[in-house]
mmCIF file of C-alpha atoms in Angstrom:
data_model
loop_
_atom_site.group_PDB
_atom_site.id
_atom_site.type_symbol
_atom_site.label_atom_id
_atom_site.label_comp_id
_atom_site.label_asym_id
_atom_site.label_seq_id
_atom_site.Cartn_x
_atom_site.Cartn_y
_atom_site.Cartn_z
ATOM 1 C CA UNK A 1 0.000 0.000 0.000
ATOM 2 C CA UNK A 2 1.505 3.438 -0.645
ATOM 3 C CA UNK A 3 2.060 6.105 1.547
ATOM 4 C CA UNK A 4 -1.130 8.327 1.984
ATOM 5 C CA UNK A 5 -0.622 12.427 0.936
ATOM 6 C CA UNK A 6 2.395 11.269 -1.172
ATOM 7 C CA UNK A 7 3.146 10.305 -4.739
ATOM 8 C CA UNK A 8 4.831 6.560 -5.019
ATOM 9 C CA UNK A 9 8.099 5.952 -7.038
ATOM 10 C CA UNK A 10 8.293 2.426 -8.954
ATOM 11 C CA UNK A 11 11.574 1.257 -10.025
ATOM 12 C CA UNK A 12 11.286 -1.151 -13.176
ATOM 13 C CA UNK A 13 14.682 -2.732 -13.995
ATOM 14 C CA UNK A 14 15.986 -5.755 -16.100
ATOM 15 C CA UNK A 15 17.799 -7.178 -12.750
ATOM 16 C CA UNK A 16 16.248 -7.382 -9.227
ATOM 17 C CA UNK A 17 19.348 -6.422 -7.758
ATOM 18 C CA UNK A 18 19.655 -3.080 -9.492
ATOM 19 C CA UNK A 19 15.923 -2.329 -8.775
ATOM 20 C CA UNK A 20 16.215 -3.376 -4.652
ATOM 21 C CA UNK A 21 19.802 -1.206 -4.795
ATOM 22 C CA UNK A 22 17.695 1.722 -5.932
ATOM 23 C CA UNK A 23 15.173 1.535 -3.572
ATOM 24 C CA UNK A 24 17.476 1.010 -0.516
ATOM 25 C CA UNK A 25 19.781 4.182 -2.183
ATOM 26 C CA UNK A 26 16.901 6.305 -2.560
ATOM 27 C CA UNK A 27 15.293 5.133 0.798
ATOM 28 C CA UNK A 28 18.222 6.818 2.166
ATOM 29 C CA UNK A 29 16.372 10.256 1.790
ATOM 30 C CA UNK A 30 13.217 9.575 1.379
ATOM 31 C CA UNK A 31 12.238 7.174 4.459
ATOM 32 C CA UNK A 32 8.652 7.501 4.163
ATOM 33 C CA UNK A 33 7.785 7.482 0.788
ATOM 34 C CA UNK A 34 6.483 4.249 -0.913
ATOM 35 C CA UNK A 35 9.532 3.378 -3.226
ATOM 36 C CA UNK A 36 8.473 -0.098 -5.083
ATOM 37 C CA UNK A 37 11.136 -2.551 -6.871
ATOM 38 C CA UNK A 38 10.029 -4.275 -9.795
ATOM 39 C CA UNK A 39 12.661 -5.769 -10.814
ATOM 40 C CA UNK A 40 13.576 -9.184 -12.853
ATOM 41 C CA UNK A 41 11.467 -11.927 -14.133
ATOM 42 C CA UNK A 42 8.664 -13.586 -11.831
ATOM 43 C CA UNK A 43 11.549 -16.388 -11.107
ATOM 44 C CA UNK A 44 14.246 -14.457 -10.848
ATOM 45 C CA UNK A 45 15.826 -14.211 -14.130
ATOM 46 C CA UNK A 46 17.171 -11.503 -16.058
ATOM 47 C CA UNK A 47 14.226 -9.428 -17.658
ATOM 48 C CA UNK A 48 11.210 -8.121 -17.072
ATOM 49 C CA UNK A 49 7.381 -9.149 -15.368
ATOM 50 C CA UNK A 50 4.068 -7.705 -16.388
ATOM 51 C CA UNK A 51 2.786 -9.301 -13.234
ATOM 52 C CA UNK A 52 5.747 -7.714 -10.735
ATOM 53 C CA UNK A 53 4.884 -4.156 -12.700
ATOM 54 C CA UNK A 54 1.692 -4.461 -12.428
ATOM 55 C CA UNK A 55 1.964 -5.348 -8.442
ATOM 56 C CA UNK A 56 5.037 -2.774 -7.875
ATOM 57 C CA UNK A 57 2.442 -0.231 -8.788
ATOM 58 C CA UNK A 58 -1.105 -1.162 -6.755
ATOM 59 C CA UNK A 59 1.793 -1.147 -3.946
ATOM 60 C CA UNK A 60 2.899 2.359 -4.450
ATOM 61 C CA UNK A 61 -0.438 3.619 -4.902
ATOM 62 C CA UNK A 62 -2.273 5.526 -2.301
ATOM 63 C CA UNK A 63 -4.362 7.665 -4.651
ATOM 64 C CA UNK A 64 -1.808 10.503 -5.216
ATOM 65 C CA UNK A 65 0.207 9.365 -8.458
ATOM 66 C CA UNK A 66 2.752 6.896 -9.016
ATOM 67 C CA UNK A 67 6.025 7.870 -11.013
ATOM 68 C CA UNK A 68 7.635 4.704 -12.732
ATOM 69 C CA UNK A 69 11.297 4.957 -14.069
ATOM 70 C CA UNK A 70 12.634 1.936 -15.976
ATOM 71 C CA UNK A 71 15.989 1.070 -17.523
ATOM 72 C CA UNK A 72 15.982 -0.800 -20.833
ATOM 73 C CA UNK A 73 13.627 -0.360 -23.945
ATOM 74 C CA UNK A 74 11.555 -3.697 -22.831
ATOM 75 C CA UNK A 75 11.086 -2.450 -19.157
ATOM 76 C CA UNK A 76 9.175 0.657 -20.813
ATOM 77 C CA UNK A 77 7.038 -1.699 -22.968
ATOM 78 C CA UNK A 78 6.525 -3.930 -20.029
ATOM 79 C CA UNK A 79 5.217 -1.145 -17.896
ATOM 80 C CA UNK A 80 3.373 0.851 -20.960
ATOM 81 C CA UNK A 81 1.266 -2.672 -20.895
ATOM 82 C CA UNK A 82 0.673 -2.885 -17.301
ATOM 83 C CA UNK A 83 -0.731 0.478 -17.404
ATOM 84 C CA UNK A 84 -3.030 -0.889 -20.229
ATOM 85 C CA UNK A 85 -4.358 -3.012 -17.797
ATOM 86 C CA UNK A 86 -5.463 -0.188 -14.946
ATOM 87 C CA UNK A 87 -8.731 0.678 -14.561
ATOM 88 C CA UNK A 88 -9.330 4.163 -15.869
ATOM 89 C CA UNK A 89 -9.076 6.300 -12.597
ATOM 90 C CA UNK A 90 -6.023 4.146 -12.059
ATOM 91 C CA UNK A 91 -4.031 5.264 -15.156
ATOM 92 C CA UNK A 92 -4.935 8.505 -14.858
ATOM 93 C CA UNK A 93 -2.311 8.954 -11.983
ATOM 94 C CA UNK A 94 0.553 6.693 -12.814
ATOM 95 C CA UNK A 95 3.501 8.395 -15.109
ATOM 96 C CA UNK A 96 6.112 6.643 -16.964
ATOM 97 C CA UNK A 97 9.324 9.268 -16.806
ATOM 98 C CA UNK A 98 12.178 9.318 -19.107
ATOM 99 C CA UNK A 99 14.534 9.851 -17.318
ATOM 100 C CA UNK A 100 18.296 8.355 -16.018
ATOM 101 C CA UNK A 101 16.998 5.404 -13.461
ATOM 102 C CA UNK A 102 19.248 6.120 -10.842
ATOM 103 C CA UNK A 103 19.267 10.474 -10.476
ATOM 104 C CA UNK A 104 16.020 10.312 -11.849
ATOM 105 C CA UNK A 105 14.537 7.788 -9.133
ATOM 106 C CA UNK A 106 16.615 9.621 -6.042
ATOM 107 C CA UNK A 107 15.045 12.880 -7.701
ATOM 108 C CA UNK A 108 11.503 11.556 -8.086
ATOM 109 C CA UNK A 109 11.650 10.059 -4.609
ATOM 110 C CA UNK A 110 13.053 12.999 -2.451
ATOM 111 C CA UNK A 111 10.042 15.056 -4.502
ATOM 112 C CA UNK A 112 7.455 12.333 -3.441
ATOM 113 C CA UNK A 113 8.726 12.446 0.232
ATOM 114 C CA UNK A 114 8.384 16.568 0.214
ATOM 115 C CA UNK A 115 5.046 15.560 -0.444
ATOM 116 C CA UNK A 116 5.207 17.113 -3.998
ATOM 117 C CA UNK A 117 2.262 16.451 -6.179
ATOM 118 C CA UNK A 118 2.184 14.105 -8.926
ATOM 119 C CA UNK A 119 3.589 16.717 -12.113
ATOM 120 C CA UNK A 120 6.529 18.311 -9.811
ATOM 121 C CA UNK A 121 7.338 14.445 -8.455
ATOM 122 C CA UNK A 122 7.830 14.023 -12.636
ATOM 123 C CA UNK A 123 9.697 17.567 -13.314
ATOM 124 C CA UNK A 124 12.235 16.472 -10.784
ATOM 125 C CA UNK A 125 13.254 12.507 -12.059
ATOM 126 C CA UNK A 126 12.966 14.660 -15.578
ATOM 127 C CA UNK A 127 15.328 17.067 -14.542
ATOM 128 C CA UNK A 128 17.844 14.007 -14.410
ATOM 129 C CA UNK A 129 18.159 14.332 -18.099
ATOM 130 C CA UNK A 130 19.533 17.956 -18.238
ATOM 131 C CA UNK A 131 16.031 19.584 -18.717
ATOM 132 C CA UNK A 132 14.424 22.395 -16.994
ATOM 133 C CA UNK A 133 14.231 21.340 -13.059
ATOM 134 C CA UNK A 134 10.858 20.906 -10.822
ATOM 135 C CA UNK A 135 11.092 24.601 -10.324
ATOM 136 C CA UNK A 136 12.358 25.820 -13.340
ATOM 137 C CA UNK A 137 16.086 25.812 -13.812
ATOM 138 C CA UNK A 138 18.727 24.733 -11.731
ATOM 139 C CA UNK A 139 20.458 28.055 -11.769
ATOM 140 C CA UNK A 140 18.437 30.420 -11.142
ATOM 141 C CA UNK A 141 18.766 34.357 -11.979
ATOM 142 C CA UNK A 142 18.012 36.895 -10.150
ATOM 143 C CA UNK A 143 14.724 38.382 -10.000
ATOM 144 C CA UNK A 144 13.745 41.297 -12.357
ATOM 145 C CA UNK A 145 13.296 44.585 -10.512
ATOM 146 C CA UNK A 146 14.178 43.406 -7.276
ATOM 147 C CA UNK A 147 17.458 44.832 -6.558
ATOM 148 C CA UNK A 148 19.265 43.867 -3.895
ATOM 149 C CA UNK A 149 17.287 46.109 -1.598
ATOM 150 C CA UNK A 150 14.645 43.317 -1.715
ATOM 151 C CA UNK A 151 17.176 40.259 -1.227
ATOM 152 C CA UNK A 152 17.799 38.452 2.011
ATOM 153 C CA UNK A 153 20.429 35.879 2.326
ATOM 154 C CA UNK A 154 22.934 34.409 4.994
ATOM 155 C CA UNK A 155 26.355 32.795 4.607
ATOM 156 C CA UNK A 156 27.132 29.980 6.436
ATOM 157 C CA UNK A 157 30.587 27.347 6.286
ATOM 158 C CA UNK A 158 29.312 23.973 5.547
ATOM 159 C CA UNK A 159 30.383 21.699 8.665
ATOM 160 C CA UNK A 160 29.487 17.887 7.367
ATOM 161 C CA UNK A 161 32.550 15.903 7.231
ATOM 162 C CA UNK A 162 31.733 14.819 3.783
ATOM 163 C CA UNK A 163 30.399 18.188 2.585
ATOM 164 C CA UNK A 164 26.772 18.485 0.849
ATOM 165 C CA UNK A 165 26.228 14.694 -0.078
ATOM 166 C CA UNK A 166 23.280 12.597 -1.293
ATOM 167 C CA UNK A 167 21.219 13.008 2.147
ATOM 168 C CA UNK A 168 22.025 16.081 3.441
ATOM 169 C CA UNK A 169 21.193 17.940 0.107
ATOM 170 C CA UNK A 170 18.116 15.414 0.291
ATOM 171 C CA UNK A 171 16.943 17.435 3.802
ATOM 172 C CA UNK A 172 18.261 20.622 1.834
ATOM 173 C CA UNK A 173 15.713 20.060 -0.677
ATOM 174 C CA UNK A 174 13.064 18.760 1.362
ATOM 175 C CA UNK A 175 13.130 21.774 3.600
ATOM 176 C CA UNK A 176 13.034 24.062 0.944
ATOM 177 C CA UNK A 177 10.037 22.713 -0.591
ATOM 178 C CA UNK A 178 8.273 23.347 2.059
ATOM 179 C CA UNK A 179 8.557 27.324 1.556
ATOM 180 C CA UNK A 180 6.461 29.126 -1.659
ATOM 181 C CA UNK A 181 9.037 31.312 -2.006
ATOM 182 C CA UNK A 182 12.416 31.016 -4.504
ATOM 183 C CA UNK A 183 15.587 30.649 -2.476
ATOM 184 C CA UNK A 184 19.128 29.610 -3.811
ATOM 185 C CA UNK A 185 22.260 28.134 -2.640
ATOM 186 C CA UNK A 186 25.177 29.211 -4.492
ATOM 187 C CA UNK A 187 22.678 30.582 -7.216
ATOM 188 C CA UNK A 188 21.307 27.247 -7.629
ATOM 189 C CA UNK A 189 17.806 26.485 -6.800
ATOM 190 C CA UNK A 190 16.925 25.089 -4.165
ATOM 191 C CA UNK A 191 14.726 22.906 -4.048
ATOM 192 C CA UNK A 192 16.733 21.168 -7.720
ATOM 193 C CA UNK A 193 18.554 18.021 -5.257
ATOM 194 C CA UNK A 194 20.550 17.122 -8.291
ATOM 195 C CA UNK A 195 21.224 20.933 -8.928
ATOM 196 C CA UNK A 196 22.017 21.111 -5.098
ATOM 197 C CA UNK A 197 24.209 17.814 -5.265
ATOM 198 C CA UNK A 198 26.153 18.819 -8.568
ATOM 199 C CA UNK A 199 27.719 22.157 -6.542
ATOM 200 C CA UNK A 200 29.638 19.603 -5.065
ATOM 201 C CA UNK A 201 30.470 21.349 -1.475
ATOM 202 C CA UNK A 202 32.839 19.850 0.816
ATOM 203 C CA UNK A 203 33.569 20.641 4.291
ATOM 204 C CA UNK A 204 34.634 23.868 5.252
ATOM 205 C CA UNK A 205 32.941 25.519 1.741
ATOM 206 C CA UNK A 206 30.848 28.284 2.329
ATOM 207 C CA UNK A 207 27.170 28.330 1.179
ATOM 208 C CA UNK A 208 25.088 31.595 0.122
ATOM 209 C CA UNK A 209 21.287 30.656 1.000
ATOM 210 C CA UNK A 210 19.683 33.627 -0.759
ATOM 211 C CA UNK A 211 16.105 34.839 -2.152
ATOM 212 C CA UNK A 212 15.273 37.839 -3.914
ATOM 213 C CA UNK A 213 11.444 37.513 -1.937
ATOM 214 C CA UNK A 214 11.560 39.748 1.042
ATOM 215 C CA UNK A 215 9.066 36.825 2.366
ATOM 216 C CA UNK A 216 11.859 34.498 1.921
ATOM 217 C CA UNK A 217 13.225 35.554 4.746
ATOM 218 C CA UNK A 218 11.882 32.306 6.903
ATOM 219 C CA UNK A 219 12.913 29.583 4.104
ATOM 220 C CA UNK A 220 16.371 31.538 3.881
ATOM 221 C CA UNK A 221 17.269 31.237 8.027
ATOM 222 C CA UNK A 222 15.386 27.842 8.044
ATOM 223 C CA UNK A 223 17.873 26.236 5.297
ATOM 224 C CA UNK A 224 20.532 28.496 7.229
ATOM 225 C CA UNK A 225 20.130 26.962 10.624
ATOM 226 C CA UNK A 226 19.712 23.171 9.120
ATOM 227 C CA UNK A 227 23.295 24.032 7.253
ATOM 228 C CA UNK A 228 24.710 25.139 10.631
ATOM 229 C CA UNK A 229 23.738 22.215 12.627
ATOM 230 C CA UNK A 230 25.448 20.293 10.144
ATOM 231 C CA UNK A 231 21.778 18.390 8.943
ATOM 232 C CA UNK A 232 21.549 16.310 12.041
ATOM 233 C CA UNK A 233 25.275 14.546 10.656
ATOM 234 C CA UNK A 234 27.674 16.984 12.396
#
């Protein structure tokens, strides 16, 4: 059964390992969310199964969407035909994404655990492929007409012994979708994890949380004080 309020993330891959790896990687970050493996033949082999598809998605649904990201040509075609099979309502909330399995899956399921809805959960594993992010770019400029009369930001020196990786950028991301307003870290967007994890911060850099929204002035000194307390790591 999925996880009610959030969108489920189905992993469809040619080997069972691979698919259970990307689950337990992107369960990492996204504890809560229902992340499904589908992966293999119903006995184990190499290859795909209409019938583990087909389950791996009723699993991850809780009525709020279903994203499923597959690997080889046959996984799509397996998955395109267990989504032939849905009810109506059903298919009307399950996605097939094009996008890279692995950033595209850890995208997709830090989205789903923000509680993102169903299109944003898809911007993000799409935004695995070099296309615009969940919230529009990765970098992001600054805002027209602003000036920097408007902008509030704070500087902090990252503290995690092995700088900005895979989960804290994960609670980066997380926390900053949780604010309406635009905020950047190093002129990257926020709430982008794969634009947050490509700035590739190590310990001791120092990181610019910023908005040009005077009402980003809560979402700037929240990310701020989760930086400085090293994201529950340091």
């Amino acid at each position: 059964m999925g996880t009610p309020g959030k969108v489920g993330v189905v992993f469809v891959s040619h080997s069972a390992r691979i698919a259970d790896g990307l689950v337990e990687l992107a369960r990492q970050m996204a504890p809560s969310a229902a992340l499904v493996a589908a992966g293999g033949t119903d006995d184990g082999r190499i290859g795909t199964s209409f019938d583990l598809v087909s389950a791996g998605i009723g699993a991850a649904d809780a009525g709020d969407g279903v994203v499923v990201l597959c690997d080889l040509g046959s996984a799509i075609l397996t998955a395109e035909t267990a989504l032939d099979f849905l009810d109506d309502d059903a298919r009307a909330r399950v996605r097939i994404v094009d996008a890279p399995l692995v950033e595209g899956g850890v995208a997709a399921a830090v989205a789903a655990e923000a509680g993102d809805p169903l299109d944003q959960v898809v911007a993000a594993a799409e935004s695995a492929r070099g296309g615009p992010s969940v919230h529009g770019g990765d970098t992001v400029a600054p805002a027209d007409g602003g000036g920097e009369a408007s902008r509030v930001q704070r500087t902090v020196t990252l503290v995690n012994a092995d700088g900005l990786h895979a989960r804290p950028a994960a609670e980066l991301v997380k926390l900053a979708s949780t604010f309406p307003q635009r905020v950047t870290v190093n002129g990257t967007d926020a709430k982008s994890l794969l634009g947050i994890m490509s700035l590739g911060l190590t310990k001791g850099a120092t990181v610019e949380i910023a908005s040009d929204d005077p009402a980003g002035r809560e979402a700037v000194d929240a990310i701020a004080a989760l930086a400085e307390s090293g994201f529950g790591e340091a």
